[in-house]
Structures are given as C-alpha cells and as structure tokens.
Amino acid sequence: MPLELKCHVGIGPTVRGKALVADDNFSARYDLDRIKGVFSRPQHKLVGQSYRDVILVLNTAKGGVATAWMLHEMAARNIAPKAILFNSANTILAQGAALADMAMCDRFADGDVTQLIETGDDVQVDPAAGIVTVMNKALA
Amino acid sequence: MKLSDKEKAMQAGEFGPACQWAIDHQTQVGRMFDAEDMVEVSQAHMMADPESLGDAGVSFVEGIAQNGAKVAIPMITDPRGVDLTYYDPLGQTEEMANLERRFIAACTSMGIMMTDTCINYQTIMPPVRGDHVAYGDTGVVIYSNSVCGARSNFEGGPSALAAGLTGRTPRYGLHLDEHRRATKRFVVQTQPKDLMDWGVLGATIGRKSGSYWEVPVIEGIEKPPTSDEIKHMGAAMASYGSTPLFHVAGITPECSTLADVKGEGLEPEIVSKEDIADLYRPFGAKGEVVDVVVFAAPQLSLVEMGQVAALCKGRHRSETTDLIVCTPAQVYVDAKRMGFIDAIEGFGGKVLTGTCFYQQYAREIGEANGWKRLLSNSAKIVNILGGYGYQPALASMEDCVASAEKGWIV
C-alpha cells in the first residue's frame, strides 16, 4: 500500500523513480563527477554511485552557489537526478531546481526523510501538492 | 505572493521577455520559502563560471540577453573560470575560453560590470548595514551579512541575474529579522593566529552549525580580526555549513551584546582544541611531496598579495612544485605597481587575474598539469577540491611558500 509523505510545497514537475538515499549533504560542485554522473567525493556516503534518473534523498545542502547553474547544466545533458528531496533545502538548491525544471521538496512532516525512504523504493514526487508517495518499497 | 503593480506588469511581459522570465523564476523560489512579497535590492553579484554554466548555461544567458535586455541596478560578477590572457599554459582548452568569451559578451550587452571578484566588499563597493542586496558567492554573502550588516540570501547565478533584471528579490530568509537571530552559540577557547587558523575556526563552526537556516553567534574572540582574517573565517564557515550569517559578540554590527541577537538563552557549545584538530587532521600531510601550492578562495587582497610577495622575495620554487595565486584585476594593478607581482613571479609563481582556482575547471587543469597533492592556507579550497580528484592539504601562508620552495610539505 502506498505511503504518503507530506512536505512543504516545492518546485518542478511531478516525477516518479527509484530512490537513492543517504544521511549526507549535497553540493554539485563538491560531491559529483558530473561528466560520469557519479558521486566522486571520497568522503560522501554515495561515492561511486550513479545519480542519473534517480530520486535523490539527502539531508541538506552544503557549500557554494555553483549548484544553481550545475543542476541546469546536468539536466541539459540528461545526466541528472529526476528529483532531489531534502530534510532542509537551501536557497541555492531551490533556485537551481527552478532553472532546471527539476522536482525538489523539503521539510517533511513525518520526520527525517532519509529514514522514511530507502534506497530502491519506487517514489513519486508531486512538488505542487507537497506530497511524496512511496509507491512500492524496495525488495529486501 | 503579493506583487506590486510594477511586478505584475513584469509578470505580464510588459517589461520584455527577460524580465518576465526573471520575475517568474523569483516567484517560484519565493513560494518555496514562503516569501510574502518582494524587496528592492541595491546591487546584484553573479557567480557564473563556465564550468558551472556549461554550454547550456551560456546559451541560456545569451537568450536572456538578446532583444536588448538590460539590468536595472548595478550588477557585478564573481571570478571567471578562464583567465583569457593565460589559459593554454594552464591546460585549459579553446572550447573553455570560447564559452567564457560568449558569456562575457552576453553579460556586457546587458550592462553587467565584469568585476570578476569574490572580494567585492574589499575592492568595489561594500554594502552598508540594512542594505538589501542579491549576492552570489557564499563568501561574499556571509561577509556582507555578518561584517557589513547587509541583507542577502545566497543568490545562485540564475537568481542573481533575475534580481539584476528586476531590481528586487523575494523577501525571505536573511531579508527578515527573524532569520538573523542566533540559533547556535559557540564559545572559542583558542585564539586563531593566522589566516589558516581563522579559516579552520570558521570551518569548525560551519560544520557544527550544519544548515543554511542556523545562525551561529560566537563568543571568546579577544580582539577584532582584520578584514582578511574574518574573510577566511566566513568563507570557510559558508563552505562547510552552507552558513550565510554569523555574529561575533562585541564585534559584528548586529551583535554588540548576545541579547541583540537573542543569544543569551542558547546553550553555549565550546569550540575546543580537539574540535579544531579534528577539522585539520585530514589535511595534514607533512613531509609529502607537493605538486601545487595555491593561494585563492577567496581571492587575495592587496595586503595578502604583499604578504605572499614578501615571503617569495629572494627565493625560488622547487622545479617540481607550481605556485598559483589568484587576485582580482582591481588588486592586480596596485600589486604590480608595488612590485608584489614581480616578487611572486620571480619566485616562479603565476598570478592569475580575475579567476579563482577551484572555479577554473579544477579537475581538467589538475589532470593536465599532473597536480594531485595540493597545498593551501585556505580551509575553503581544501574542502572543495577533494571531489575534483586532488589530495588537498592545509598549511600557513609561510609554510605554503616554504613547501613550494622545498617541493615537499614542511
């Protein structure tokens, strides 16, 4: 049975995909090899994993302003997540999502989103309604 | 969001398609952060290096610029990604330079001033207390909010451009009194001694703060830092914590006392020697061979240029270690006149103008030059460059120059 999670109204279109989750933070400049489409920062919990076409679920943003352009650049090459969910986004991530037309939501009513969603879950994100639905849980 | 008649006219396209895109972008972002209305801003500052923009971003800006779009307020730029007088020797390609040229042409046509600096608060026109601005570059924002008492969110390139075109920004976050009050209270036990120490302290507090929406208030700083010292502290804090504002009790303008920022009821957290050591430890690499020493992030002020030049004078770098120094054009002119450039270049260093190392296709230039082990006195840059394939290390300015001379980290 689908699990519906309420969050703040976000940005971008409704999308559906597989979740990639970590209790870690995010910066496109600090953490990614954007040519290969993988996390490249050795200390990041998702190092080596592809972020292409996934629903990325992380704690919060870190670092600088470059991510605002980088999400747009990544989306233009079709090597980008479908959506990013945070416990708490910062302004840069929201601005980048707006330019890239990428789905982004944060501030979940039921607690820590990195615990509520697991890697591999089939997730639908509806930013306009502020609802994220876990359609199917990942197989154990 | 409540929009004025003028803003509604922008939304309806009466000010042209560029302004229409800008106000639409701003209202999307404003809604996500519950902005009730817009606030007029006096300046905009845009970060937009070609690595971040890519062809898609440059084409987007060119599209905005066509049909005669002009910025409505003074608008300046963050460091460029390509020093067009020195890119081939650095391993940058003609394609990278062409992206830069196209972006500069588009910006110039819109009336944007290509200042290419992340220390505009030291070189161009610092904002004043209460001044609403739309700044990019986290180091610029945290300094302007904290040291100048101005009001800005982190405005990424697209949002800074939108603010330049409309002359306003959504009123949320740091534009509001309630988001400028302290939420975390730190007590410093060890006084920083040099720029690296100030950066490491800022990084430690940023890491402990951990979110854009936290505002640290700091106690225990015994004497006011210099502009360069607090610059390094702020830049590192913003880098590690995505922190846009801090207060230093008795020093920064909104915090004569803890009570001014509602900090007296917060539980004090000690920033211990161990905390500082924990932050520094991954960046200690004494005795190891160093490929490149970098002074950047933030760009160097005239005072820092003078300090590096004095250390370089009469010495020469190792044949196996490069030295790169990044400073804005505004500083370069004076540094040249005062002999600082000649001293650094006499050492075998290279001074790049209007760029910053980590914004210069850091991965590609590292691979082209065989740079792996990088040494800097900037806590910010060592935090960034791990993801670009470097093994970054931290040392004081003096030890950085000495290491460049020896070829290994002293």
XYZ file of C-alpha atoms in Angstrom:
550
model
C 0.000 0.000 0.000
C 1.435 3.403 -0.982
C 2.861 5.509 1.839
C 2.080 9.220 1.501
C 4.546 11.725 2.996
C 3.611 15.359 3.386
C 6.213 18.063 2.830
C 6.404 21.758 2.052
C 5.263 22.849 -1.399
C 8.282 22.513 -3.663
C 9.435 23.262 -7.168
C 9.232 21.450 -10.504
C 7.135 18.755 -12.207
C 5.623 15.548 -10.847
C 8.084 12.684 -11.390
C 8.491 9.018 -10.410
C 11.607 6.920 -9.999
C 13.835 4.791 -7.779
C 15.213 6.383 -4.638
C 18.906 6.745 -3.830
C 19.210 7.670 -0.153
C 21.952 8.745 2.247
C 22.152 10.595 5.527
C 24.609 13.035 3.999
C 24.597 16.512 2.466
C 24.882 17.751 -1.106
C 26.735 20.100 -3.382
C 27.010 19.512 -7.115
C 30.452 21.121 -7.148
C 31.896 19.403 -4.083
C 30.450 15.932 -4.469
C 29.916 14.981 -8.121
C 31.791 13.943 -11.210
C 29.204 15.488 -13.493
C 30.726 14.078 -16.659
C 30.438 10.489 -15.425
C 27.250 11.135 -13.479
C 28.523 9.674 -10.207
C 29.299 10.877 -6.705
C 33.068 11.436 -6.650
C 33.904 12.936 -3.279
C 35.695 10.166 -1.366
C 34.059 11.077 1.946
C 30.493 11.102 0.581
C 28.300 8.156 1.587
C 27.183 7.708 -2.025
C 30.690 7.779 -3.535
C 30.855 5.817 -6.769
C 27.079 5.614 -7.200
C 25.228 6.974 -10.218
C 22.710 9.749 -9.619
C 21.262 9.634 -13.122
C 17.425 9.494 -13.245
C 17.055 8.695 -9.538
C 15.051 10.356 -6.788
C 17.945 11.559 -4.668
C 17.183 11.743 -0.935
C 19.647 13.615 1.288
C 19.794 15.658 4.448
C 20.620 19.217 3.393
C 22.703 21.372 1.087
C 26.253 22.425 1.728
C 28.796 24.695 0.191
C 28.544 27.161 -2.567
C 26.329 28.700 -5.151
C 27.540 26.777 -8.226
C 24.878 24.108 -7.834
C 22.266 26.588 -9.078
C 23.838 26.558 -12.561
C 25.065 22.979 -12.372
C 21.608 21.389 -11.986
C 20.592 23.148 -15.203
C 23.743 22.000 -16.990
C 23.297 18.428 -15.775
C 19.635 18.373 -16.853
C 20.538 19.716 -20.303
C 22.817 16.684 -20.838
C 20.230 14.275 -19.373
C 22.679 13.172 -16.691
C 20.774 14.391 -13.668
C 18.528 13.140 -10.887
C 14.793 13.241 -11.578
C 14.209 14.877 -8.219
C 16.045 15.787 -5.025
C 14.384 15.521 -1.617
C 15.949 17.115 1.442
C 15.116 17.445 5.073
C 16.060 21.084 4.540
C 16.969 22.633 1.194
C 18.890 25.860 0.974
C 18.173 28.741 -1.339
C 20.721 27.669 -3.961
C 19.216 24.248 -4.464
C 15.735 25.710 -4.839
C 16.973 28.295 -7.332
C 18.780 25.598 -9.303
C 15.701 23.394 -9.361
C 13.621 26.303 -10.669
C 16.031 26.934 -13.549
C 16.497 23.242 -14.357
C 12.773 22.444 -14.020
C 13.791 19.679 -11.633
C 11.479 18.423 -8.894
C 12.587 19.408 -5.385
C 10.858 19.198 -1.995
C 11.868 19.538 1.657
C 10.525 19.888 5.227
C 8.751 16.561 5.709
C 6.007 16.448 8.335
C 6.735 12.875 9.436
C 10.414 13.296 10.284
C 13.765 12.556 8.711
C 13.215 11.831 5.023
C 16.497 9.911 4.809
C 14.930 7.419 7.241
C 11.416 7.459 5.792
C 12.585 6.458 2.305
C 15.068 3.668 1.497
C 17.344 3.196 -1.480
C 15.472 1.315 -4.179
C 11.991 2.464 -3.115
C 9.701 3.384 -6.006
C 8.812 7.030 -5.250
C 6.501 9.624 -6.808
C 7.178 13.309 -6.112
C 4.431 15.930 -6.519
C 6.041 19.292 -5.614
C 2.975 21.421 -6.332
C 0.906 19.450 -3.832
C 3.783 18.987 -1.374
C 3.323 15.198 -1.390
C 5.845 12.411 -1.883
C 4.422 8.903 -2.233
C 6.350 5.692 -1.729
C 4.527 3.587 -4.319
C 6.425 0.351 -3.659
C 9.079 -0.487 -1.100
C 12.398 -1.798 -2.273
C 12.717 -5.559 -2.194
C 14.758 -6.639 0.798
C 2.991 36.257 -3.095
C 1.767 39.816 -3.031
C 3.143 41.644 -6.075
C 3.160 45.371 -6.777
C 1.629 46.785 -9.944
C 5.097 47.025 -11.464
C 5.883 43.418 -10.602
C 2.564 42.300 -12.086
C 3.453 44.200 -15.255
C 6.786 42.337 -15.353
C 4.881 39.080 -14.960
C 2.579 40.059 -17.834
C 5.572 40.633 -20.089
C 5.273 44.429 -20.284
C 8.989 44.801 -19.437
C 10.069 42.247 -22.026
C 10.719 38.502 -22.011
C 13.907 38.684 -19.916
C 12.149 40.456 -17.073
C 9.197 38.101 -17.405
C 11.480 35.077 -17.001
C 13.170 36.766 -14.050
C 10.028 37.533 -12.064
C 8.619 34.073 -12.797
C 11.830 32.469 -11.515
C 11.747 34.656 -8.407
C 8.130 33.878 -7.547
C 8.772 30.120 -7.873
C 11.632 30.377 -5.399
C 9.746 32.816 -3.179
C 6.804 30.448 -2.860
C 9.066 27.593 -1.735
C 10.370 29.794 1.097
C 7.036 31.434 1.967
C 8.012 34.932 0.818
C 5.078 37.272 1.207
C 6.344 39.883 -1.222
C 9.438 41.225 -2.976
C 12.083 43.593 -1.617
C 14.040 46.070 -3.727
C 17.810 45.469 -3.798
C 20.603 47.972 -4.430
C 23.156 45.635 -6.087
C 23.433 42.170 -7.581
C 26.530 39.970 -7.788
C 26.535 36.887 -10.014
C 28.605 33.734 -9.747
C 28.790 32.132 -13.191
C 31.951 30.311 -14.207
C 31.839 28.386 -17.490
C 32.390 25.029 -15.810
C 29.177 25.542 -13.833
C 27.269 27.058 -16.738
C 28.314 24.640 -19.467
C 27.103 25.287 -22.977
C 23.504 25.077 -21.736
C 24.000 27.854 -19.196
C 25.865 30.129 -21.574
C 23.162 29.635 -24.224
C 20.545 30.425 -21.601
C 22.250 33.700 -20.648
C 22.670 34.590 -24.327
C 18.950 34.008 -24.761
C 18.175 36.331 -21.855
C 20.498 38.986 -23.279
C 19.021 39.045 -26.748
C 16.426 41.676 -27.611
C 18.275 44.325 -25.643
C 17.678 43.194 -22.044
C 19.427 45.464 -19.503
C 19.980 45.144 -15.787
C 18.013 47.550 -13.627
C 20.579 48.003 -10.842
C 24.393 47.905 -10.534
C 25.370 44.312 -11.162
C 28.842 42.801 -10.834
C 30.422 39.385 -11.302
C 32.236 36.710 -9.309
C 35.585 35.320 -10.557
C 35.741 33.957 -14.074
C 36.795 30.420 -14.911
C 39.301 31.309 -17.612
C 41.967 33.993 -17.465
C 41.855 34.843 -21.164
C 45.471 36.014 -21.046
C 46.698 32.693 -19.613
C 44.682 29.569 -20.314
C 46.600 27.380 -22.745
C 49.626 27.069 -20.413
C 47.222 26.041 -17.646
C 45.827 23.212 -19.756
C 42.507 24.897 -20.492
C 41.103 24.438 -23.975
C 39.931 26.846 -26.643
C 36.423 25.481 -26.112
C 36.549 26.576 -22.458
C 37.847 30.006 -23.453
C 35.117 30.389 -26.058
C 32.411 29.642 -23.515
C 33.948 32.346 -21.347
C 34.068 34.819 -24.240
C 30.420 34.185 -25.146
C 29.322 34.630 -21.544
C 31.260 37.877 -21.134
C 29.743 39.257 -24.359
C 26.219 38.438 -23.177
C 26.790 39.989 -19.746
C 28.396 43.113 -21.150
C 25.484 43.648 -23.534
C 23.134 43.636 -20.522
C 25.159 46.297 -18.726
C 26.709 43.903 -16.202
C 30.081 45.110 -14.907
C 32.681 42.343 -15.251
C 34.418 42.900 -11.939
C 35.260 39.166 -11.643
C 35.841 39.213 -7.921
C 34.712 37.405 -4.786
C 36.120 40.158 -2.554
C 33.956 42.999 -3.827
C 33.455 44.003 -0.180
C 37.199 44.808 -0.102
C 37.596 46.230 -3.585
C 34.398 47.535 -5.213
C 31.578 48.867 -3.013
C 30.805 47.202 0.293
C 27.135 47.209 1.230
C 26.086 49.022 4.406
C 24.042 47.880 7.358
C 20.431 47.213 6.432
C 21.210 47.340 2.695
C 19.169 44.665 0.848
C 21.344 43.098 -1.870
C 21.298 39.988 -4.074
C 24.763 38.483 -3.895
C 26.181 35.231 -5.144
C 29.353 33.528 -3.889
C 28.842 32.249 -0.383
C 31.933 34.075 0.880
C 30.575 37.377 -0.372
C 27.180 36.760 1.203
C 28.434 35.689 4.620
C 30.856 38.635 4.830
C 28.237 41.136 3.680
C 25.595 39.840 6.090
C 27.859 39.342 9.066
C 30.535 42.031 8.864
C 28.686 44.736 6.925
C 25.200 44.072 8.339
C 23.699 43.939 4.851
C 20.882 41.561 3.941
C 21.257 38.866 1.311
C 20.408 35.237 0.802
C 22.730 33.018 -1.171
C 21.658 34.002 -4.655
C 22.884 31.477 -7.181
C 23.757 32.754 -10.650
C 20.254 32.458 -12.125
C 18.658 34.221 -9.155
C 21.291 36.967 -9.051
C 20.653 37.556 -12.752
C 16.924 37.667 -12.107
C 17.488 40.220 -9.329
C 19.666 42.310 -11.619
C 16.904 42.386 -14.224
C 14.000 43.131 -11.879
C 15.846 45.151 -9.230
C 14.285 43.085 -6.449
C 14.284 39.655 -4.843
C 11.758 37.612 -2.862
C 11.642 38.713 0.757
C 12.533 35.546 2.675
C 15.390 34.171 4.750
C 18.095 36.686 5.610
C 15.993 39.664 4.476
C 13.795 39.082 7.546
C 14.687 39.938 11.153
C 13.551 36.556 12.475
C 16.102 34.657 10.380
C 19.001 36.847 11.573
C 18.712 35.888 15.239
C 21.235 33.478 16.668
C 20.193 29.842 16.801
C 23.505 28.338 17.995
C 26.015 29.698 20.489
C 29.709 28.855 20.332
C 32.482 29.737 22.746
C 36.001 29.842 21.299
C 38.807 28.768 23.642
C 41.849 29.181 21.379
C 42.641 32.420 19.575
C 43.405 31.976 15.852
C 46.934 33.117 14.959
C 46.934 33.364 11.177
C 44.645 33.220 8.153
C 44.664 29.434 8.076
C 43.641 29.297 11.742
C 40.764 31.704 11.109
C 39.629 29.531 8.229
C 39.842 26.359 10.291
C 37.840 28.000 13.091
C 35.180 29.070 10.583
C 35.110 25.582 9.064
C 34.696 24.008 12.504
C 31.770 26.258 13.391
C 30.224 25.791 9.952
C 30.396 22.026 10.294
C 28.833 22.193 13.754
C 26.093 24.548 12.520
C 25.232 22.303 9.618
C 22.430 24.128 7.817
C 21.653 27.286 5.904
C 18.982 28.142 8.448
C 21.247 28.107 11.514
C 22.840 31.378 12.680
C 25.894 30.948 14.926
C 26.838 33.568 17.495
C 30.465 33.326 18.585
C 31.925 34.365 21.935
C 35.503 34.357 23.134
C 37.197 36.247 20.306
C 39.537 38.519 22.223
C 40.289 41.184 19.635
C 38.668 42.242 16.382
C 40.029 40.275 13.437
C 41.277 42.025 10.308
C 39.122 42.069 7.211
C 41.264 39.278 5.697
C 41.022 37.154 8.835
C 37.249 37.377 9.114
C 37.053 36.868 5.334
C 38.765 33.483 5.681
C 36.634 32.566 8.689
C 33.401 33.407 6.883
C 34.341 31.769 3.593
C 35.221 28.502 5.334
C 32.114 28.615 7.539
C 29.908 29.069 4.466
C 31.732 26.286 2.666
C 31.389 23.718 5.441
C 27.998 24.700 6.790
C 26.216 26.472 3.942
C 26.075 29.197 6.578
C 25.090 32.667 5.305
C 25.372 34.695 8.531
C 27.241 34.656 11.831
C 27.587 37.080 14.702
C 30.652 37.702 16.847
C 29.675 39.099 20.234
C 31.019 42.613 20.709
C 32.480 42.772 17.195
C 29.987 42.367 14.323
C 27.482 45.185 13.871
C 24.228 43.459 14.800
C 25.664 41.940 17.987
C 27.034 44.431 20.475
C 25.764 42.009 23.085
C 24.368 38.494 22.982
C 20.949 39.918 23.784
C 20.930 41.842 20.488
C 20.663 38.558 18.582
C 18.596 36.719 21.226
C 21.608 34.557 22.005
C 21.660 34.711 25.800
C 19.197 31.839 26.243
C 21.058 29.453 23.941
C 23.117 26.617 25.362
C 26.824 27.516 24.897
C 28.909 24.966 22.982
C 32.673 25.003 23.434
C 34.837 25.012 20.319
C 37.732 23.060 21.784
C 41.306 22.480 20.662
C 40.240 18.929 19.829
C 37.452 20.197 17.567
C 39.952 22.349 15.689
C 42.415 19.449 15.493
C 39.683 17.120 14.150
C 38.974 19.528 11.347
C 42.619 19.991 10.469
C 43.695 16.328 10.738
C 42.562 15.108 7.267
C 44.530 17.958 5.715
C 47.833 17.357 7.456
C 50.473 15.853 5.166
C 53.860 16.940 6.466
C 56.797 15.505 4.581
C 54.821 14.572 1.482
C 55.697 15.788 -1.986
C 53.524 18.725 -3.069
C 52.556 19.302 -6.713
C 50.971 22.722 -6.473
C 50.608 25.440 -3.863
C 47.538 27.638 -4.278
C 46.625 30.965 -2.733
C 42.957 31.586 -3.591
C 39.397 31.125 -2.312
C 38.884 33.886 -1.504
C 40.940 35.906 -3.989
C 43.809 37.707 -2.317
C 43.518 41.275 -1.089
C 46.330 43.755 -1.645
C 47.535 43.108 1.898
C 47.687 39.350 1.315
C 49.485 39.913 -2.001
C 52.069 41.956 -0.132
C 52.482 39.196 2.448
C 52.953 36.467 -0.169
C 55.360 38.698 -2.109
C 57.462 39.350 0.989
C 57.739 35.601 1.626
C 58.681 34.916 -2.009
C 61.336 37.572 -2.314
C 64.846 36.191 -2.878
C 63.680 32.573 -3.036
C 62.625 30.239 -5.825
C 60.137 27.432 -6.031
C 61.137 23.822 -6.499
C 61.203 22.639 -10.109
C 58.553 20.073 -9.219
C 56.102 22.364 -7.421
C 53.954 25.068 -9.010
C 52.647 28.140 -7.245
C 49.341 29.727 -8.312
C 47.994 32.969 -6.842
C 44.522 34.341 -7.689
C 43.644 38.003 -7.257
C 41.108 40.357 -8.837
C 42.055 42.878 -11.518
C 41.396 45.705 -9.048
C 44.167 44.389 -6.789
C 46.486 43.234 -9.568
C 47.087 46.778 -10.809
C 48.261 48.015 -7.412
C 50.157 44.795 -6.713
C 52.042 45.248 -9.964
C 52.804 48.887 -9.192
C 54.117 47.957 -5.762
C 56.360 45.163 -7.007
C 54.349 42.306 -5.456
C 53.671 40.608 -8.791
C 57.335 40.722 -9.753
C 58.343 39.203 -6.421
C 55.851 36.333 -6.778
C 56.791 35.711 -10.397
C 60.485 35.964 -9.512
C 59.842 33.060 -7.162
C 58.453 31.138 -10.119
C 54.800 31.644 -9.185
C 51.986 32.627 -11.505
C 49.440 35.310 -10.613
C 46.076 34.780 -12.314
C 43.754 37.763 -12.686
C 40.000 37.726 -12.128
C 39.743 33.972 -11.610
C 39.676 31.610 -8.662
C 41.425 28.237 -8.786
C 38.512 25.992 -7.897
C 36.277 27.725 -10.443
C 38.754 27.109 -13.278
C 37.884 23.592 -14.408
C 39.860 22.317 -11.450
C 39.633 18.664 -12.482
C 40.878 19.307 -16.027
C 43.745 21.602 -15.059
C 44.803 19.175 -12.358
C 44.961 16.327 -14.862
C 46.710 18.472 -17.492
C 49.430 19.553 -15.072
C 49.779 16.390 -13.039
C 48.610 18.134 -9.869
C 47.389 15.743 -7.221
C 48.775 16.898 -3.885
C 47.673 20.494 -3.416
C 48.631 22.747 -0.530
C 46.860 25.953 0.510
C 46.209 28.154 3.511
C 42.512 28.295 2.549
C 40.256 26.000 4.555
C 37.592 26.634 1.938
C 39.551 25.412 -1.050
C 40.756 22.218 0.592
C 37.134 21.397 1.406
C 36.102 21.788 -2.211
C 38.882 20.097 -4.128
C 38.665 16.551 -2.745
C 35.743 15.931 -5.102
C 37.851 17.122 -8.027
C 40.439 14.398 -7.599
C 43.008 16.318 -5.537
C 44.629 15.343 -2.256
C 44.380 18.714 -0.528
C 46.464 19.775 2.457
C 46.477 22.823 4.716
C 49.341 24.956 5.999
C 50.025 28.543 6.982
C 50.997 31.060 4.302
C 54.613 30.895 5.482
C 54.686 27.095 5.340
C 52.968 27.081 1.943
C 55.734 29.219 0.450
C 58.443 27.209 2.218
C 56.875 23.977 0.907
C 56.782 25.349 -2.635
C 60.488 26.122 -2.256
C 61.385 22.662 -0.924
C 58.991 20.620 -3.062
C 57.566 18.840 -0.042
C 55.303 19.898 2.805
C 57.384 21.357 5.636
